[in-house]
């Protein structure tokens, strides 16, 4: 069946797959798993299929069942368990921790199963060079997976320690989707490339949304920052050695949510570059799938049963004798063994082996001395 014929019957079999781990909430006294619609819409619109990995106990042991994996997008969720990184440096007292939990009640409940699933997926992407896009919590997961650390509470650990004019509100529950703060974009980074037509060359600043109280503290060594908030918090980073979407390379984390940077009345993006992270990510996913398919399509030598292997050795031996006779210009005393080779040329051997594997059958890597025994 051709690729075009398959398209109408089974799109999921031909489009690359992007894994997205769901977030869990309670609805009518029951757990419900969900993923934000903007993530799904953008992944589909650029040509990939979102595959939702449910946050269900034990799923972290079943990740191989979600193969093939062509990309991973990790986004929303609660705070990462501080045991996964060095959180002792925060030095918070029990009273301070309780205060943080009260202010950020919806985010401070630890979900260890989600942590385990997402950290395993992040490490899998790093091991295989699978395209990875981390948004908000997803960027923090990526940093932790590579040995980086987090601020347990940005306001208490960072913002209050800088001059007042540099302080940033990274969360505004009263103006959740409308809240914005400025970031400074670094030149010659993907973020600069995506938003260059919206940035003043001298200032290199733009406004982003913000829905977090934690953030990157120590950036893992393999990453390079792309943007900073005025208080010094890293708002975006990437691996320059693993960034080339055309070649299927994309490892990146963004602390803000470009998919939600929209006008609340018209749903238009704040900047033309807002969907670029998803566009380039899916471009890398598509290229990665093609690269993976090419490597898997290399035909492997068939495994032959005992009868076929015996026939193969006899035939190859017959051809070897014929070659030696031709080279020496005389007989070898083994002319009787040429008959089987002659018969092979006259009679189709396809009843024993697939037509497209015929050449491989005759050219299996076996030493000549073994074949001619």
CSV table of C-alpha atoms in Angstrom, one decimal, residues 2-257:
chain,number,residue,atom,x,y,z
A,2,UNK,CA,1.4,3.4,-1.0
A,3,UNK,CA,1.9,6.3,1.5
A,4,UNK,CA,-0.9,8.2,-0.1
A,5,UNK,CA,-3.3,5.2,0.1
A,6,UNK,CA,-2.5,4.8,3.8
A,7,UNK,CA,-3.2,8.4,4.5
A,8,UNK,CA,-7.0,8.1,4.2
A,9,UNK,CA,-7.2,4.9,6.3
A,10,UNK,CA,-4.6,5.3,9.1
A,11,UNK,CA,-2.9,8.7,9.6
A,12,UNK,CA,-1.5,7.6,12.9
A,13,UNK,CA,0.6,5.0,11.1
A,14,UNK,CA,2.4,7.6,8.9
A,15,UNK,CA,2.7,10.7,11.0
A,16,UNK,CA,5.5,11.0,13.6
A,17,UNK,CA,4.5,10.5,17.3
A,18,UNK,CA,5.0,13.1,20.0
A,19,UNK,CA,4.6,11.8,23.6
A,20,UNK,CA,3.0,14.2,26.1
A,21,UNK,CA,2.5,13.2,29.7
A,22,UNK,CA,-0.9,14.2,31.1
A,23,UNK,CA,-1.5,16.2,34.3
A,24,UNK,CA,-3.9,14.8,36.9
A,25,UNK,CA,-6.8,16.7,38.6
A,26,UNK,CA,-9.9,15.9,40.5
A,27,UNK,CA,-13.4,16.2,38.9
A,28,UNK,CA,-16.5,15.0,40.7
A,29,UNK,CA,-14.4,13.1,43.2
A,30,UNK,CA,-12.6,11.2,40.5
A,31,UNK,CA,-9.1,11.7,39.0
A,32,UNK,CA,-9.1,13.1,35.5
A,33,UNK,CA,-6.0,13.2,33.2
A,34,UNK,CA,-5.6,16.1,30.8
A,35,UNK,CA,-3.3,18.0,28.5
A,36,UNK,CA,-3.7,21.7,27.5
A,37,UNK,CA,-5.5,22.1,24.2
A,38,UNK,CA,-3.0,24.6,22.7
A,39,UNK,CA,-0.2,22.0,23.0
A,40,UNK,CA,-2.3,19.5,21.1
A,41,UNK,CA,-3.5,21.9,18.5
A,42,UNK,CA,0.0,23.1,17.6
A,43,UNK,CA,1.5,19.6,17.4
A,44,UNK,CA,-1.3,18.5,15.1
A,45,UNK,CA,-1.2,21.6,12.9
A,46,UNK,CA,2.5,21.2,12.2
A,47,UNK,CA,2.2,17.6,11.2
A,48,UNK,CA,2.7,15.2,14.1
A,49,UNK,CA,0.4,13.0,16.3
A,50,UNK,CA,0.2,13.7,20.0
A,51,UNK,CA,0.3,10.5,22.0
A,52,UNK,CA,-0.9,11.1,25.6
A,53,UNK,CA,1.0,9.1,28.3
A,54,UNK,CA,-1.5,8.9,31.2
A,55,UNK,CA,-0.3,9.7,34.6
A,56,UNK,CA,-1.3,6.3,36.0
A,57,UNK,CA,0.6,4.2,38.6
A,58,UNK,CA,3.1,1.9,36.9
A,59,UNK,CA,3.2,3.6,33.5
A,60,UNK,CA,6.9,4.5,34.1
A,61,UNK,CA,7.5,0.7,33.7
A,62,UNK,CA,5.6,0.5,30.4
A,63,UNK,CA,7.3,3.3,28.4
A,64,UNK,CA,8.7,0.8,25.8
A,65,UNK,CA,5.1,0.2,24.9
A,66,UNK,CA,4.8,3.7,23.5
A,67,UNK,CA,7.5,3.1,20.9
A,68,UNK,CA,8.3,4.4,18.4
A,69,UNK,CA,9.0,7.7,20.0
A,70,UNK,CA,9.8,10.5,17.6
A,71,UNK,CA,9.5,13.4,20.0
A,72,UNK,CA,8.6,14.3,23.6
A,73,UNK,CA,6.8,17.4,24.8
A,74,UNK,CA,6.6,17.9,28.6
A,75,UNK,CA,4.6,20.8,29.9
A,76,UNK,CA,2.3,21.4,32.8
A,77,UNK,CA,2.4,20.0,36.3
A,78,UNK,CA,3.2,20.3,40.0
A,79,UNK,CA,6.6,21.0,41.6
A,80,UNK,CA,9.3,18.4,41.1
A,81,UNK,CA,10.1,16.4,44.1
A,82,UNK,CA,13.2,18.2,45.6
A,83,UNK,CA,14.9,14.9,46.3
A,84,UNK,CA,15.7,14.7,42.6
A,85,UNK,CA,18.0,17.7,42.9
A,86,UNK,CA,20.0,19.4,45.7
A,87,UNK,CA,17.4,21.4,47.5
A,88,UNK,CA,19.2,21.6,50.8
A,89,UNK,CA,20.8,24.9,49.8
A,90,UNK,CA,17.5,26.7,50.0
A,91,UNK,CA,17.7,26.4,53.8
A,92,UNK,CA,13.9,27.0,54.3
A,93,UNK,CA,12.5,26.5,57.7
A,94,UNK,CA,9.4,24.4,58.2
A,95,UNK,CA,7.4,27.6,58.6
A,96,UNK,CA,8.7,29.0,55.4
A,97,UNK,CA,7.9,25.8,53.5
A,98,UNK,CA,4.4,25.8,54.9
A,99,UNK,CA,4.0,29.4,53.8
A,100,UNK,CA,5.0,28.5,50.3
A,101,UNK,CA,2.6,25.6,50.2
A,102,UNK,CA,-0.3,27.9,51.3
A,103,UNK,CA,0.5,30.6,48.6
A,104,UNK,CA,1.0,28.0,45.8
A,105,UNK,CA,-1.4,25.3,47.0
A,106,UNK,CA,-2.2,24.1,43.4
A,107,UNK,CA,1.5,23.5,42.5
A,108,UNK,CA,3.2,22.3,45.7
A,109,UNK,CA,1.7,18.9,45.9
A,110,UNK,CA,4.3,16.4,44.8
A,111,UNK,CA,3.4,13.8,42.1
A,112,UNK,CA,6.1,11.2,42.3
A,113,UNK,CA,4.7,9.0,39.6
A,114,UNK,CA,4.6,11.9,37.1
A,115,UNK,CA,8.2,12.8,38.2
A,116,UNK,CA,9.4,9.3,37.4
A,117,UNK,CA,7.6,9.1,34.1
A,118,UNK,CA,8.9,12.4,32.9
A,119,UNK,CA,12.4,12.1,34.1
A,120,UNK,CA,12.7,8.7,32.4
A,121,UNK,CA,11.4,10.2,29.1
A,122,UNK,CA,13.8,13.2,29.4
A,123,UNK,CA,16.8,10.9,29.9
A,124,UNK,CA,15.6,8.7,27.1
A,125,UNK,CA,15.6,11.7,24.8
A,126,UNK,CA,19.1,12.7,25.9
A,127,UNK,CA,20.4,9.2,25.3
A,128,UNK,CA,18.9,8.7,21.9
A,129,UNK,CA,18.9,12.4,20.7
A,130,UNK,CA,15.1,12.3,20.4
A,131,UNK,CA,13.7,15.8,19.9
A,132,UNK,CA,12.5,17.3,23.3
A,133,UNK,CA,10.6,20.5,24.1
A,134,UNK,CA,10.1,21.4,27.7
A,135,UNK,CA,7.6,24.1,28.6
A,136,UNK,CA,7.5,25.5,32.1
A,137,UNK,CA,7.8,22.4,34.4
A,138,UNK,CA,9.1,20.5,31.3
A,139,UNK,CA,12.1,22.8,31.2
A,140,UNK,CA,12.8,22.2,34.9
A,141,UNK,CA,12.5,18.4,34.3
A,142,UNK,CA,15.0,18.6,31.5
A,143,UNK,CA,17.5,20.6,33.7
A,144,UNK,CA,17.1,18.2,36.6
A,145,UNK,CA,17.5,15.2,34.3
A,146,UNK,CA,20.9,16.6,33.3
A,147,UNK,CA,22.1,17.3,36.8
A,148,UNK,CA,20.9,20.9,37.2
A,149,UNK,CA,19.1,22.3,40.2
A,150,UNK,CA,16.0,24.4,40.9
A,151,UNK,CA,14.9,27.2,43.1
A,152,UNK,CA,12.3,25.8,45.4
A,153,UNK,CA,10.7,29.3,45.5
A,154,UNK,CA,12.0,32.0,43.1
A,155,UNK,CA,10.5,34.8,45.2
A,156,UNK,CA,12.1,33.8,48.4
A,157,UNK,CA,15.4,32.6,47.0
A,158,UNK,CA,16.1,35.0,44.2
A,159,UNK,CA,13.7,38.0,43.7
A,160,UNK,CA,14.0,39.4,47.3
A,161,UNK,CA,17.8,39.3,47.1
A,162,UNK,CA,18.0,41.7,44.1
A,163,UNK,CA,17.4,45.4,44.0
A,164,UNK,CA,13.7,46.4,44.0
A,165,UNK,CA,13.8,47.6,40.4
A,166,UNK,CA,14.9,44.2,39.2
A,167,UNK,CA,12.3,42.2,41.1
A,168,UNK,CA,9.8,40.1,39.0
A,169,UNK,CA,6.4,38.7,39.8
A,170,UNK,CA,6.6,35.2,38.3
A,171,UNK,CA,3.1,34.3,39.3
A,172,UNK,CA,-0.1,36.5,39.5
A,173,UNK,CA,-3.1,34.4,40.4
A,174,UNK,CA,-5.4,37.5,40.1
A,175,UNK,CA,-4.4,38.0,36.4
A,176,UNK,CA,-3.4,34.5,35.5
A,177,UNK,CA,-3.4,34.6,31.7
A,178,UNK,CA,-3.0,38.4,31.3
A,179,UNK,CA,0.1,38.7,33.5
A,180,UNK,CA,3.4,39.5,31.6
A,181,UNK,CA,6.9,40.4,32.6
A,182,UNK,CA,9.9,41.4,30.5
A,183,UNK,CA,12.8,39.1,29.5
A,184,UNK,CA,16.1,39.9,27.7
A,185,UNK,CA,16.8,37.6,24.8
A,186,UNK,CA,20.4,36.7,24.0
A,187,UNK,CA,21.6,37.1,20.5
A,188,UNK,CA,22.4,34.3,18.1
A,189,UNK,CA,20.1,31.8,19.9
A,190,UNK,CA,17.0,30.1,18.5
A,191,UNK,CA,14.8,32.4,20.6
A,192,UNK,CA,16.5,35.4,19.0
A,193,UNK,CA,15.9,33.9,15.5
A,194,UNK,CA,12.2,33.3,16.2
A,195,UNK,CA,11.4,36.8,17.7
A,196,UNK,CA,14.0,38.9,15.8
A,197,UNK,CA,11.3,41.0,14.0
A,198,UNK,CA,9.7,41.9,17.3
A,199,UNK,CA,12.9,42.8,19.2
A,200,UNK,CA,14.7,46.1,19.3
A,201,UNK,CA,18.3,45.4,18.3
A,202,UNK,CA,19.6,47.4,21.3
A,203,UNK,CA,17.2,46.3,24.0
A,204,UNK,CA,16.5,42.7,22.9
A,205,UNK,CA,13.5,42.6,25.2
A,206,UNK,CA,10.1,41.1,25.0
A,207,UNK,CA,7.1,40.4,27.3
A,208,UNK,CA,6.3,36.9,28.3
A,209,UNK,CA,3.6,35.2,30.5
A,210,UNK,CA,4.5,33.5,33.7
A,211,UNK,CA,2.9,30.7,35.7
A,212,UNK,CA,5.6,29.4,38.0
A,213,UNK,CA,7.1,29.8,41.5
A,214,UNK,CA,10.0,27.6,40.9
A,215,UNK,CA,12.8,27.9,38.2
A,216,UNK,CA,16.3,26.9,37.1
A,217,UNK,CA,18.9,27.7,39.7
A,218,UNK,CA,22.1,25.9,38.5
A,219,UNK,CA,21.9,25.3,34.7
A,220,UNK,CA,23.2,21.9,33.7
A,221,UNK,CA,26.5,22.1,32.0
A,222,UNK,CA,25.4,21.0,28.5
A,223,UNK,CA,22.9,23.9,28.2
A,224,UNK,CA,23.3,27.5,27.1
A,225,UNK,CA,20.9,30.2,28.3
A,226,UNK,CA,18.7,32.0,25.7
A,227,UNK,CA,16.9,34.6,27.9
A,228,UNK,CA,16.9,36.1,31.4
A,229,UNK,CA,14.3,37.8,33.5
A,230,UNK,CA,15.5,41.1,35.2
A,231,UNK,CA,16.0,39.2,38.5
A,232,UNK,CA,18.5,36.9,36.8
A,233,UNK,CA,16.2,33.9,36.4
A,234,UNK,CA,16.9,31.8,33.2
A,235,UNK,CA,13.8,31.9,31.0
A,236,UNK,CA,15.0,29.7,28.2
A,237,UNK,CA,17.9,27.4,27.4
A,238,UNK,CA,19.0,24.8,24.8
A,239,UNK,CA,21.7,22.4,23.8
A,240,UNK,CA,23.6,24.0,20.9
A,241,UNK,CA,25.1,20.7,20.0
A,242,UNK,CA,21.7,19.1,19.8
A,243,UNK,CA,19.9,21.8,17.8
A,244,UNK,CA,19.4,21.4,14.1
A,245,UNK,CA,15.7,20.8,13.4
A,246,UNK,CA,16.3,20.0,9.7
A,247,UNK,CA,18.5,17.1,10.9
A,248,UNK,CA,16.1,15.9,13.6
A,249,UNK,CA,17.9,17.6,16.5
A,250,UNK,CA,16.1,19.7,19.2
A,251,UNK,CA,16.7,19.8,22.9
A,252,UNK,CA,15.2,22.9,24.6
A,253,UNK,CA,13.5,24.3,27.6
A,254,UNK,CA,11.3,27.4,27.9
A,255,UNK,CA,10.1,28.7,31.3
A,256,UNK,CA,7.3,30.7,29.8
A,257,UNK,CA,4.3,29.4,27.7
